[in-house]
Coordinates of C-alpha atoms and ligand atoms in Angstrom, one line a residue:
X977 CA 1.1 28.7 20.0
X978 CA 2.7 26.3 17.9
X979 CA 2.5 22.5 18.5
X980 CA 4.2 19.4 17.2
X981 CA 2.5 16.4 16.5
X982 CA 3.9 12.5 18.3
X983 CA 2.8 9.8 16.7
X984 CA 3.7 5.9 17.1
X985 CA 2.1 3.0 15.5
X986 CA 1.4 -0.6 16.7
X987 CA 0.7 -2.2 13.6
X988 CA -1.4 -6.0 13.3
X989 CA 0.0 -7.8 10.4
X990 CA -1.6 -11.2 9.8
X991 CA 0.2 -13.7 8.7
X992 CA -0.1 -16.0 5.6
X993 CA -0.1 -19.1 7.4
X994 CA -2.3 -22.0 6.2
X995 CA -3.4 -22.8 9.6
X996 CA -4.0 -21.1 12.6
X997 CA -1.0 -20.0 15.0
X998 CA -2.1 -22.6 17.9
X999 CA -4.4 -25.2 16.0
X1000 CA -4.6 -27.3 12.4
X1001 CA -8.6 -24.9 11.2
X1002 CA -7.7 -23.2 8.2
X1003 CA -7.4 -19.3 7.7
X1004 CA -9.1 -18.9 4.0
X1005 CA -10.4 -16.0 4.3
X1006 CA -14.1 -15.3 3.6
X1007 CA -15.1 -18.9 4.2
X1008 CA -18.7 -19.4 5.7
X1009 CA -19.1 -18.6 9.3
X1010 CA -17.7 -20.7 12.1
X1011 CA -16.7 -23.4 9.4
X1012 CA -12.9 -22.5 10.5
X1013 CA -12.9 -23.5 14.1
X1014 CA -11.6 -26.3 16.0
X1015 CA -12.1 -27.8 19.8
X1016 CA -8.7 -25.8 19.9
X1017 CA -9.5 -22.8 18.6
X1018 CA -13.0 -23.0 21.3
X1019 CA -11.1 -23.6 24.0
X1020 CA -12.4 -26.8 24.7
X1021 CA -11.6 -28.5 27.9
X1022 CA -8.8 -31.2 27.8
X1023 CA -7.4 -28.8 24.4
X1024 CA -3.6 -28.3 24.4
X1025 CA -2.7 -25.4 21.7
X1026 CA 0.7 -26.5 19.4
X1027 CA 2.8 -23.5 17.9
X1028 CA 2.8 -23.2 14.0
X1029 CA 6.5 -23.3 13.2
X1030 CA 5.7 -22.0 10.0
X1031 CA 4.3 -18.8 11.8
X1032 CA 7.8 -18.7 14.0
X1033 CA 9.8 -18.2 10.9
X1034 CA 7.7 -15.6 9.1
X1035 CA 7.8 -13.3 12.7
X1036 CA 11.7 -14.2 12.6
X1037 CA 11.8 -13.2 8.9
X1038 CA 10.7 -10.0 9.5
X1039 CA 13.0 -9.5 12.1
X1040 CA 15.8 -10.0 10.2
X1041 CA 14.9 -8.0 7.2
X1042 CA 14.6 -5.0 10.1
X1043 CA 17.7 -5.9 10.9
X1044 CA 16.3 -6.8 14.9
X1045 CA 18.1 -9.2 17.3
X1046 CA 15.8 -12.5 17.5
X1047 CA 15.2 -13.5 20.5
X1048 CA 16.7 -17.5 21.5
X1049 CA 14.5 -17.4 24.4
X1050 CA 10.8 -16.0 23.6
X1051 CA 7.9 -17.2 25.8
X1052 CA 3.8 -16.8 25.3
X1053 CA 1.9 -15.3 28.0
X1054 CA -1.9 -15.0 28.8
X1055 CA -3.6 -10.9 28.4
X1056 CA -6.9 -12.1 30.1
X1057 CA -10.3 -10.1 29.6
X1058 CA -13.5 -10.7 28.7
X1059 CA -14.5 -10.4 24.8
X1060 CA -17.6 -12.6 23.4
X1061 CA -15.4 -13.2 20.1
X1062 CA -12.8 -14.9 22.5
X1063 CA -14.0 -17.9 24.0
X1064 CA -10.6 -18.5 25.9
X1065 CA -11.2 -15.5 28.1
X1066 CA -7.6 -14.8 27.5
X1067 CA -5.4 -13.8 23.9
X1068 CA -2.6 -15.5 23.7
X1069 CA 0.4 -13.1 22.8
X1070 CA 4.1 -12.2 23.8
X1071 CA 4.4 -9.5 26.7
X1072 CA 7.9 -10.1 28.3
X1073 CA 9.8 -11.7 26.0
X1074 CA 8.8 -10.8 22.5
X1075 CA 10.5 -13.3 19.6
X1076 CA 11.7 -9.5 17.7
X1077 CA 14.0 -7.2 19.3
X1078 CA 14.5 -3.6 18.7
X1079 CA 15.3 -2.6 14.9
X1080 CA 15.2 0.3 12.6
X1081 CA 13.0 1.0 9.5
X1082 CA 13.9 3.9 7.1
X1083 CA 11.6 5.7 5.4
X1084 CA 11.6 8.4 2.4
X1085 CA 9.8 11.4 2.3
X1086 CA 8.0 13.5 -0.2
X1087 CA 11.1 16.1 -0.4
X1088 CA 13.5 13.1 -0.8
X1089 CA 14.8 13.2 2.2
X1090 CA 15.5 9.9 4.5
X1091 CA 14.3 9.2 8.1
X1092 CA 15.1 6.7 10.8
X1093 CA 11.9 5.2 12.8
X1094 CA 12.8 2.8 15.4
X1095 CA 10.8 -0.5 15.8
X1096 CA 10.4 -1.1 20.0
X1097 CA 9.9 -4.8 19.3
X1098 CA 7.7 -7.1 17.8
X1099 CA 5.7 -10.2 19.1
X1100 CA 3.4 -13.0 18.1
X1101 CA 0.0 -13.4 19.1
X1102 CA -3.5 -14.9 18.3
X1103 CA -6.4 -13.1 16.6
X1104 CA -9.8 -12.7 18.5
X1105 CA -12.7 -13.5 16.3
X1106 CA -15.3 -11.5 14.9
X1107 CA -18.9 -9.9 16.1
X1108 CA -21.0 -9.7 13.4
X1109 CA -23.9 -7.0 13.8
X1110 CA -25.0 -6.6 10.4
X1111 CA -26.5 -9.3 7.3
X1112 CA -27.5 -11.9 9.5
X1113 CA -31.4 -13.3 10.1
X1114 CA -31.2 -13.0 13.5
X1115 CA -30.1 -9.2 13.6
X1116 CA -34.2 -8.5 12.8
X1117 CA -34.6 -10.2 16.2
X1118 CA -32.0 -7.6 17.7
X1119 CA -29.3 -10.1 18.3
X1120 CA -25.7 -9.9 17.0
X1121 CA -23.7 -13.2 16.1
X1122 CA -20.2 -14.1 16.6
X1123 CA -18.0 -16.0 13.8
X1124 CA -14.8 -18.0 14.9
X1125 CA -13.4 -18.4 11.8
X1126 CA -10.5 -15.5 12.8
X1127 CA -10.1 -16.7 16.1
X1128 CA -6.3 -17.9 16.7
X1129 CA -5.1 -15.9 13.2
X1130 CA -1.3 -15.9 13.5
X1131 CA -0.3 -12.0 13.6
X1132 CA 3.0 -10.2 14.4
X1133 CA 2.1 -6.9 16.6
X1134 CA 4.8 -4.2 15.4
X1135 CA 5.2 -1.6 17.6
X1136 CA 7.5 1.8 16.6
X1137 CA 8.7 3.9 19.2
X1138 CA 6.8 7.8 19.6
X1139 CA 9.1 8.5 16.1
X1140 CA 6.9 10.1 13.5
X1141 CA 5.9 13.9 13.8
X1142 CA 3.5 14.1 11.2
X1143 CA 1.1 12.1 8.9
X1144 CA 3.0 11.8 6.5
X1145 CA 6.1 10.0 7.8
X1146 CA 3.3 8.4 9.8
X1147 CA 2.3 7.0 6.7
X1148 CA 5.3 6.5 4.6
X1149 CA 6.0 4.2 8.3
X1150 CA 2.8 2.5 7.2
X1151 CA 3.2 2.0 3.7
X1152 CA 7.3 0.6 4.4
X1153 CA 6.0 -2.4 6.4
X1154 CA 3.7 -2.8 4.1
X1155 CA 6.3 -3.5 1.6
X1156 CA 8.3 -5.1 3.8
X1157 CA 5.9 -7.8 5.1
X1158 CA 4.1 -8.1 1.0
X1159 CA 8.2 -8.8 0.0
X1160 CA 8.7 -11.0 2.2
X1161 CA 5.3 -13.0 1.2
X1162 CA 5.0 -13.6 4.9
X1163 CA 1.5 -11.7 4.7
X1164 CA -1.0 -10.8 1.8
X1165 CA -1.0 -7.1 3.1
X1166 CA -4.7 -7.1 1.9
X1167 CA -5.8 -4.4 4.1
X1168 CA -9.7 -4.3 3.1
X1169 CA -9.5 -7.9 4.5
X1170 CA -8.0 -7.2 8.0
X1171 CA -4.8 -8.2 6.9
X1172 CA -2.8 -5.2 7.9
X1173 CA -4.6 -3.2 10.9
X1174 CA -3.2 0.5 12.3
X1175 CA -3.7 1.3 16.0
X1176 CA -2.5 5.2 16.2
X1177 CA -1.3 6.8 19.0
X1178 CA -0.9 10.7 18.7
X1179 CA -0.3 13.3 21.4
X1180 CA 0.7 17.0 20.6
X1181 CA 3.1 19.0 22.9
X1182 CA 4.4 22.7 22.2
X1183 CA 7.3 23.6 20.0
X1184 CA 10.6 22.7 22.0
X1185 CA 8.9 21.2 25.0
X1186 CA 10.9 18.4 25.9
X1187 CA 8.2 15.8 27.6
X1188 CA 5.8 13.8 25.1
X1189 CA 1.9 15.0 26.1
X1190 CA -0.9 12.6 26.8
X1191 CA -2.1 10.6 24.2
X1192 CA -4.6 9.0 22.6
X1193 CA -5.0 5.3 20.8
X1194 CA -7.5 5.2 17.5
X1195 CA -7.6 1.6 17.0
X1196 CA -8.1 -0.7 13.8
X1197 CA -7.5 1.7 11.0
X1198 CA -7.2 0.2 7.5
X1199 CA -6.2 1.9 5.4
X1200 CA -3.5 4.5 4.5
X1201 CA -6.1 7.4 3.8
X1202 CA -8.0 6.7 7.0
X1203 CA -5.0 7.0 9.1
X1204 CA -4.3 10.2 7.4
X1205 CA -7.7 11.4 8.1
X1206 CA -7.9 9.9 11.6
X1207 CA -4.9 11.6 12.8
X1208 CA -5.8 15.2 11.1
X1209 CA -9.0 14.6 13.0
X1210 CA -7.4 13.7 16.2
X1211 CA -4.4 16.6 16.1
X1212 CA -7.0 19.6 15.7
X1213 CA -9.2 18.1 18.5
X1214 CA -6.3 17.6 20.9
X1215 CA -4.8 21.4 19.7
X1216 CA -8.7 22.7 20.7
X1217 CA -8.8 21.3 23.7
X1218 CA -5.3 22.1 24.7
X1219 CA -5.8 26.0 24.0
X1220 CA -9.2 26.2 26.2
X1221 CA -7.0 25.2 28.8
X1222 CA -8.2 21.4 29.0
X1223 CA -6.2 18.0 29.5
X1224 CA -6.2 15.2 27.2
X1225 CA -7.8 11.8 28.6
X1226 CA -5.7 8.8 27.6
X1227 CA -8.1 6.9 25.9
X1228 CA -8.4 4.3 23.3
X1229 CA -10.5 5.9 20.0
X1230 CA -12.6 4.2 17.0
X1231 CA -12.5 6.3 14.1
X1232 CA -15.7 6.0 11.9
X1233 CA -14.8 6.6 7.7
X1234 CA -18.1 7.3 6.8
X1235 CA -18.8 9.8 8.7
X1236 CA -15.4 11.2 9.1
X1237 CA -16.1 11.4 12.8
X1238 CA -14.4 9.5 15.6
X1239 CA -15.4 8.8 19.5
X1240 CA -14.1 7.7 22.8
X1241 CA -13.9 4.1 23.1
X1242 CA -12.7 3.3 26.5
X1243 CA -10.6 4.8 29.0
X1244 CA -6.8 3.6 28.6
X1245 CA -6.0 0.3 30.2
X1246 CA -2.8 -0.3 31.9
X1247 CA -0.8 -3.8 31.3
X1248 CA -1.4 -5.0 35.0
X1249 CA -5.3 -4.5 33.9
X1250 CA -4.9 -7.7 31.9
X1251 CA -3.1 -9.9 34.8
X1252 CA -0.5 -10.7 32.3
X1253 CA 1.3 -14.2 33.2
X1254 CA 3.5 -17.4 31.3
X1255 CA 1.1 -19.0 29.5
X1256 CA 1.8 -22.9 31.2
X1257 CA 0.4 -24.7 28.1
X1258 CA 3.0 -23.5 25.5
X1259 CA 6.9 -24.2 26.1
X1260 CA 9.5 -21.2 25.6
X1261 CA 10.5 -20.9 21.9
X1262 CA 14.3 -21.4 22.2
X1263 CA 16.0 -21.2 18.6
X1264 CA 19.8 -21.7 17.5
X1265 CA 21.9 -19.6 15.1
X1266 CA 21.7 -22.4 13.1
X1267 CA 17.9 -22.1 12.3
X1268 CA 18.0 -18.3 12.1
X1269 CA 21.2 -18.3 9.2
X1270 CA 19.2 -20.9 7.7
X1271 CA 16.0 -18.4 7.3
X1272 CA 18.7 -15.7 7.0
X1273 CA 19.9 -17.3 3.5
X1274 CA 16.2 -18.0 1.7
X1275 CA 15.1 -14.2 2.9
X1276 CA 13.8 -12.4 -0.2
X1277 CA 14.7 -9.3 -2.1
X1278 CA 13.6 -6.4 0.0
X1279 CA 12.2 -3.2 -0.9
X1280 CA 15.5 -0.8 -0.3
X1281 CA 17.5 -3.3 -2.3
X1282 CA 15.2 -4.1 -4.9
X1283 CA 14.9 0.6 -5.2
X1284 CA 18.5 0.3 -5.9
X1285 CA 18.8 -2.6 -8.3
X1286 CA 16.1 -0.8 -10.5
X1287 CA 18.2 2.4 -10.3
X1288 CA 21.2 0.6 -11.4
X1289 CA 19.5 -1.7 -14.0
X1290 CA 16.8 0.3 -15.5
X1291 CA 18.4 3.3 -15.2
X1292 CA 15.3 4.4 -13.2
X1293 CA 14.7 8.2 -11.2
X1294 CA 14.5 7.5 -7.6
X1295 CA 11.1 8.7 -7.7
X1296 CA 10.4 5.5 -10.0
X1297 CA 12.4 3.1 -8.5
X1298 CA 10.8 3.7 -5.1
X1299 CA 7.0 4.3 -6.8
X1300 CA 7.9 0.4 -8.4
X1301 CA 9.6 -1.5 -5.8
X1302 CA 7.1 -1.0 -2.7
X1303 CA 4.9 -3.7 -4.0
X1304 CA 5.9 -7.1 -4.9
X1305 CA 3.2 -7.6 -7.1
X1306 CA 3.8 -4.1 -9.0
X1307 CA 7.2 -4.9 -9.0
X1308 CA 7.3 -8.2 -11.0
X1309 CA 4.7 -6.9 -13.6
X1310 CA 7.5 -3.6 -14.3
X1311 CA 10.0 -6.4 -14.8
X1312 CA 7.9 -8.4 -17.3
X1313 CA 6.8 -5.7 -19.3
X1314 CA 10.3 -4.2 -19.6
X1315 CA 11.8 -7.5 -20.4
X1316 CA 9.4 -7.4 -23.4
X1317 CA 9.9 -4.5 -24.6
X1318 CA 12.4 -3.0 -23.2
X1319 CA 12.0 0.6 -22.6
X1320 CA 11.9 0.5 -18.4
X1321 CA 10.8 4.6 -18.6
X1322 CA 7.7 3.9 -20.8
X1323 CA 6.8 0.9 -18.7
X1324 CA 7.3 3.3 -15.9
X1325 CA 5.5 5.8 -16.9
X1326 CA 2.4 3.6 -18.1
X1327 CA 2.5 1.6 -14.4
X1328 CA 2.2 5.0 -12.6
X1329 CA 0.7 6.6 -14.7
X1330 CA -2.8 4.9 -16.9
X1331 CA -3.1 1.8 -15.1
X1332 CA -2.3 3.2 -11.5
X1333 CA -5.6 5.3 -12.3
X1334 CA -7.4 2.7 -13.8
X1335 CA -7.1 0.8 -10.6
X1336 CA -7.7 3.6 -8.2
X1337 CA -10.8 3.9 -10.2
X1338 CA -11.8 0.6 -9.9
X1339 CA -12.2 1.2 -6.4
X1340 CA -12.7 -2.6 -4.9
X1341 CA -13.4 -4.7 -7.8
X1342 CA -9.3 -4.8 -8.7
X1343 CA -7.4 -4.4 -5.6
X1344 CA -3.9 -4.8 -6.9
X1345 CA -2.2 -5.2 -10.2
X1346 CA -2.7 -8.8 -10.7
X1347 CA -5.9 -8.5 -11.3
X1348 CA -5.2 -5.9 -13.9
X1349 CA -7.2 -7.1 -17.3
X1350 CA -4.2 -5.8 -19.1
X1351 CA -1.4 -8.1 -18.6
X1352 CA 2.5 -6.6 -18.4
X1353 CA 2.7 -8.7 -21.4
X1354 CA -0.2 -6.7 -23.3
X1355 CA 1.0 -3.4 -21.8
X1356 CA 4.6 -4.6 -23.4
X1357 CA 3.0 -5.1 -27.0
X1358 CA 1.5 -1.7 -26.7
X1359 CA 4.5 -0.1 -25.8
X1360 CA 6.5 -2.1 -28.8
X1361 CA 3.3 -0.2 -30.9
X1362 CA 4.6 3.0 -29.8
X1363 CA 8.0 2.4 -30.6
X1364 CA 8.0 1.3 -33.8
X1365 CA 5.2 3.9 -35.0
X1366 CA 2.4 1.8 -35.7
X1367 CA 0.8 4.3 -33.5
X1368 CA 1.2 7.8 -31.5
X1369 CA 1.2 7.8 -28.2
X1370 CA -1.8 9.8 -27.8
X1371 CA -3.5 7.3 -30.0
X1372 CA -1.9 4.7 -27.2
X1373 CA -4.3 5.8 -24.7
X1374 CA -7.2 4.9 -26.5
X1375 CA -5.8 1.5 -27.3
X1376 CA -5.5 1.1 -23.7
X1377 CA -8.8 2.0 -22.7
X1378 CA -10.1 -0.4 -25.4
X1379 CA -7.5 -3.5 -24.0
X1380 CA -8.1 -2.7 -20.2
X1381 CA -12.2 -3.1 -21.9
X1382 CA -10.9 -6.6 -22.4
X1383 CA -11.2 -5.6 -26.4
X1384 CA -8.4 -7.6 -27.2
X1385 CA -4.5 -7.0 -27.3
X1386 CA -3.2 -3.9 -28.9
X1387 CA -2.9 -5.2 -32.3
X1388 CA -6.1 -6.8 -32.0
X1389 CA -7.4 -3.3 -30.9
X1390 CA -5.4 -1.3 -33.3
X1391 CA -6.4 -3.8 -36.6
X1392 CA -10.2 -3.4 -35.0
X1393 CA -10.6 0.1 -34.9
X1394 CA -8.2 1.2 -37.8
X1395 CA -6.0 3.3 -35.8
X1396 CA -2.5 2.4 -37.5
X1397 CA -0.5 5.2 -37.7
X1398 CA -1.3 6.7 -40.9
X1399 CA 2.5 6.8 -42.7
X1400 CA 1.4 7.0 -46.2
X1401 CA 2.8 10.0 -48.1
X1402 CA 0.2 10.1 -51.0
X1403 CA -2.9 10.2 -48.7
X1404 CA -1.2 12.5 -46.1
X1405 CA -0.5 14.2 -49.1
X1406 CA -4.3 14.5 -49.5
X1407 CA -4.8 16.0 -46.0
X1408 CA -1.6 18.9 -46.2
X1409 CA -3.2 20.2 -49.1
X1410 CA -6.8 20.1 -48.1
X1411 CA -5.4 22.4 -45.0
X1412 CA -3.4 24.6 -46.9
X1413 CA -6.3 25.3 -49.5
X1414 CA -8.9 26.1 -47.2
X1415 CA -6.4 28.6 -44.8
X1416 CA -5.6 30.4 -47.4
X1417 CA -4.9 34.1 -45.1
X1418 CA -2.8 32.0 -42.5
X1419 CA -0.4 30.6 -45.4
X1420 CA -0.3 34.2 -46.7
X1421 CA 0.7 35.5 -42.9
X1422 CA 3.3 32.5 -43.2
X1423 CA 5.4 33.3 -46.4
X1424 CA 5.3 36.7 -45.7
X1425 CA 7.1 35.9 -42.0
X1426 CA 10.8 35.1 -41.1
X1427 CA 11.8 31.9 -40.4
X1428 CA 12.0 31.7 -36.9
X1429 CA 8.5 32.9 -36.4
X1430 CA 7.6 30.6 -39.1
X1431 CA 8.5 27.5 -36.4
X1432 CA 5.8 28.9 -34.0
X1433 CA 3.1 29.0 -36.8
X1434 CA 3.8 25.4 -38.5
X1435 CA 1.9 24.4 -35.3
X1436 CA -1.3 25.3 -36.4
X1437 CA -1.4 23.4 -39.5
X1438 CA 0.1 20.5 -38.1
X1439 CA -2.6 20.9 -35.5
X1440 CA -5.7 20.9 -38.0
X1441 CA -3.9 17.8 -40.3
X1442 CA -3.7 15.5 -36.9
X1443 CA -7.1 16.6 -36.7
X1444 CA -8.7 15.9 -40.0
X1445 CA -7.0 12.2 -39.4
X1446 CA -8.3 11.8 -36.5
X1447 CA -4.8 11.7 -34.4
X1448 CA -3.6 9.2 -36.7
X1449 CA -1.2 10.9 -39.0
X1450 CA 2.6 10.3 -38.8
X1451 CA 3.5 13.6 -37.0
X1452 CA 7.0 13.3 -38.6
X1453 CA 5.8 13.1 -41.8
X1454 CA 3.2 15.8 -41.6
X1455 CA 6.1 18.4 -40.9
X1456 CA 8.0 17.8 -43.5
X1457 CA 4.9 17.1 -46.3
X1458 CA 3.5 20.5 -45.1
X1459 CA 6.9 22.0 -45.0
X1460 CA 7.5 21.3 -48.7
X1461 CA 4.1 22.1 -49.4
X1462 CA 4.3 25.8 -47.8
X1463 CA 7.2 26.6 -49.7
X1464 CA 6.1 25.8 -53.1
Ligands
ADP38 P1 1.3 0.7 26.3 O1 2.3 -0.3 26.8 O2 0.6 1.4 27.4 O3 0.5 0.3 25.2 P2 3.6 1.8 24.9 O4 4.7 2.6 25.6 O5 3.9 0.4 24.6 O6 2.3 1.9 25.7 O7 3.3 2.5 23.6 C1 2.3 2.1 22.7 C2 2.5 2.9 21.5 O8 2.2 4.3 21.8 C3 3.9 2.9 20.9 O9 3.7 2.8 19.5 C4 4.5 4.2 21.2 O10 5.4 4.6 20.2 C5 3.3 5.1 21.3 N1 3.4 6.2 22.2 C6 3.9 6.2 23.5 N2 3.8 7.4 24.0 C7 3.3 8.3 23.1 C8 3.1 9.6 23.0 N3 3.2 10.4 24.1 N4 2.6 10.2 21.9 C9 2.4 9.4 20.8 N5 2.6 8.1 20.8 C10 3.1 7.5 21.9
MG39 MG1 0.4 -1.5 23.6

């Protein structure tokens, strides 16, 4: 039998407020425990909670750059349960009247080719705060603590529509808002701090079938391999159960990344579960075209636009534009360094290629490319190296390894080490003969050969003279030294 994968995402994007969505505590993030609560944020009898207007015009931001209606009218309703991180006994969020309409994002795949996913809506709504299990004293006496510090968090909830048919587009989906939401700087998008959490829902029905089969919600994923994994994990269990001839329970799923493992949470709740209702201490939002052109003009360059201006002033591939222009942050470092030096297809290459690995290797300690220890200014003055054949670029990546060592700059390196390009005719001169003498049978098998077999074996000489230097001869100058020299 052959299945097709649904998937839609509601995505939690936290927002980079300085205060909290309702109340006037801060939202640093990793400050000491329950420092970052107010009466407010505890729900304190006789507490009234204000909106942050500054969190109103990031959610209406983002609906603009999706290219959404805003809503004039949006209202805040109460989802009550019980949670012992939420000490109103209610989250304060947007059911009925969300403040983002529907929209479209478009995303690119792998094979180049384009795809619409369609946004239902998207609302604002509080964080809860946070259980804490793990690295407290009391945890040796079996208890488990709760910190408030997240507690009333501004966050948008996006929510696609059932679009996506595989993991990949899945997360292309992922990585798009990601680069929507980082553009607009109306979030950090540091996922390893909670900033940007995936809830997956994935169902699988047969080829051609026309209704969408049951699904499944694996909550709080974050990060754009875990979802990959999560979903893989969730398709072939779905697929196994389907073929014995089982049903799929609508349930909401925790995936565990350690273990590569994921279990049943809780059965699926329905809406009417959470006694929804107007939440009567918060007025209706109403907003004017006025206010929204006023947002509209001071939005930010956004990814798509920013993919095309590098095509058109960089002369960029589309693979590079779009590898480049996701992230704000990578972005502006590709600009630097090729306003320094200006060759945008070494930068390129350098960006995705050495430091992309160098940070991926990093693993936590550098999380994006600000923290890179080689500046786009130092990657410029390496490049300008390069190009004016103070060194190879093979003799580049050692340079680099030495300045991303915090070694110095690449003329600090370069002077250091003694790798300048070696361009001097006399000593290279040294070097071709040294070769030539001591291959005496492969220079004999060279005269004797016609020329165009003669390109072939130049190779190996040049090969042994960039050797005896170390990688630091002038390769230009070894061919035509050794050429000479051959046919004396
Ligand atoms: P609820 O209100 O019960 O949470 P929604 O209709 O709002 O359900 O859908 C929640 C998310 O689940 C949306 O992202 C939607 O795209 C997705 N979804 C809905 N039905 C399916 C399905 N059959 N398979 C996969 N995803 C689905
Ligand atoms: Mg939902």
């Amino acid at each position: 039998m052959e299945w097709e994968t649904v998937i839609g995402l509601e995505i939690h994007v936290q927002l980079a407020t300085k205060s909290k969505i309702f109340s006037t505590s801060k939202t640093t993030f990793g400050a000491e425990a329950n420092t970052q609560a107010n009466a407010v944020d505890l729900a304190m009898p006789g507490t009234l909670p204000v909106l942050n207007e500054q969190a109103l015009r990031y959610a209406i931001m983002f609906g603009l750059a999706i290219n959404s209606p805003i809503n004039k009218r949006s209202i805040f309703d109460r989802k009550n349960y019980f949670y012992p991180d939420l000490p109103k006994g209610y989250q304060t969020t947007q059911m009925d009247e969300p403040i983002v309409g529907a929209g479209v994002v478009e995303i690119q795949l792998k094979n180049g080719e384009y795809k619409d996913i369609r946004i239902h809506h998207a609302h604002l709504e509080e964080d809860a705060g946070k259980s804490l299990h793990e690295g407290l004293g009391v945890m040796n006496h079996g208890f488990s603590g709760i910190d408030l510090n997240r507690a009333g968090t501004p966050l948008i909830e996006i929510v696609s529509e059932p679009d996506m048919r595989n993991s990949e587009e899945a997360v292309a989906f992922a990585r798009k808002i990601h680069a929507i939401v980082t553009s607009l700087g109306i979030s950090d998008g540091e996922m390893s701090q909670g900033s940007m959490r995936f809830d997956v829902n994935v169902s699988v029905r047969l080829k051609g079938q026309k209704e969408y089969g049951t699904r499944t919600e694996t909550k709080n994923l974050n990060s754009f391999k875990f979802m990959e994994e999560a979903i893989a994990l969730e398709v072939e269990r779905q697929i196994d159960i389907l073929e014995d001839g089982g049903n799929i329970a609508q349930e909401t799923r925790l995936y565990n990344a350690d273990n590569k493992t994921a279990r049943s949470m809780r059965s699926k709740e329905e809406a009417n579960d959470y006694r929804y209702f107007p939440c009567p201490d918060l007025l209706p939002v109403e907003i004017d075209e006025s206010y929204l052109k006023a947002i509209a003009a001071e939005l930010p360059e956004l990814p798509d636009a920013r993919q095309a201006r590098f095509i058109a002033t960089y002369g960029l591939s589309d693979y590079d534009a779009s590898s480049l222009s996701g992230d704000r942050h990578v972005a502006a470092f590709f600009e630097s360094a090729t306003n320094t030096c200006d060759d945008a297809k070494l930068v390129a290459n350098w960006i995705n290629g050495d430091i992309s690995a160098k940070i991926n290797a990093a693993d936590s300690k550098i999380s994006n490319i600000t923290q890179s220890p080689v500046s786009a200014e130092d990657l410029a003055g390496l490049i300008n190296r390069i190009k004016d054949n103070t060194i190879s670029g093979k003799i580049a990546k050692q340079v680099f390894d030495c300045m991303w060592n915090e070694e110095g700059d690449a003329d600090k390196v370069i002077a250091a080490k003694g790798l300048k390009q070696v361009s001097d005719s006399g000593a290279l001169d040294v070097l071709v003969a040294d070769v030539v003498a001591s291959n005496p049978e492969q220079v004999d098998n060279y005269r004797k050969s016609e020329p165009d077999k003669r390109k072939k074996m130049i190779g190996f000489f040049v090969g042994q003279i960039m050797k005896a230097s170390k990688g630091q001869a002038n390769p230009g100058l070894v061919n035509s030294l050794l050429l000479k020299k051959l046919d004396e």
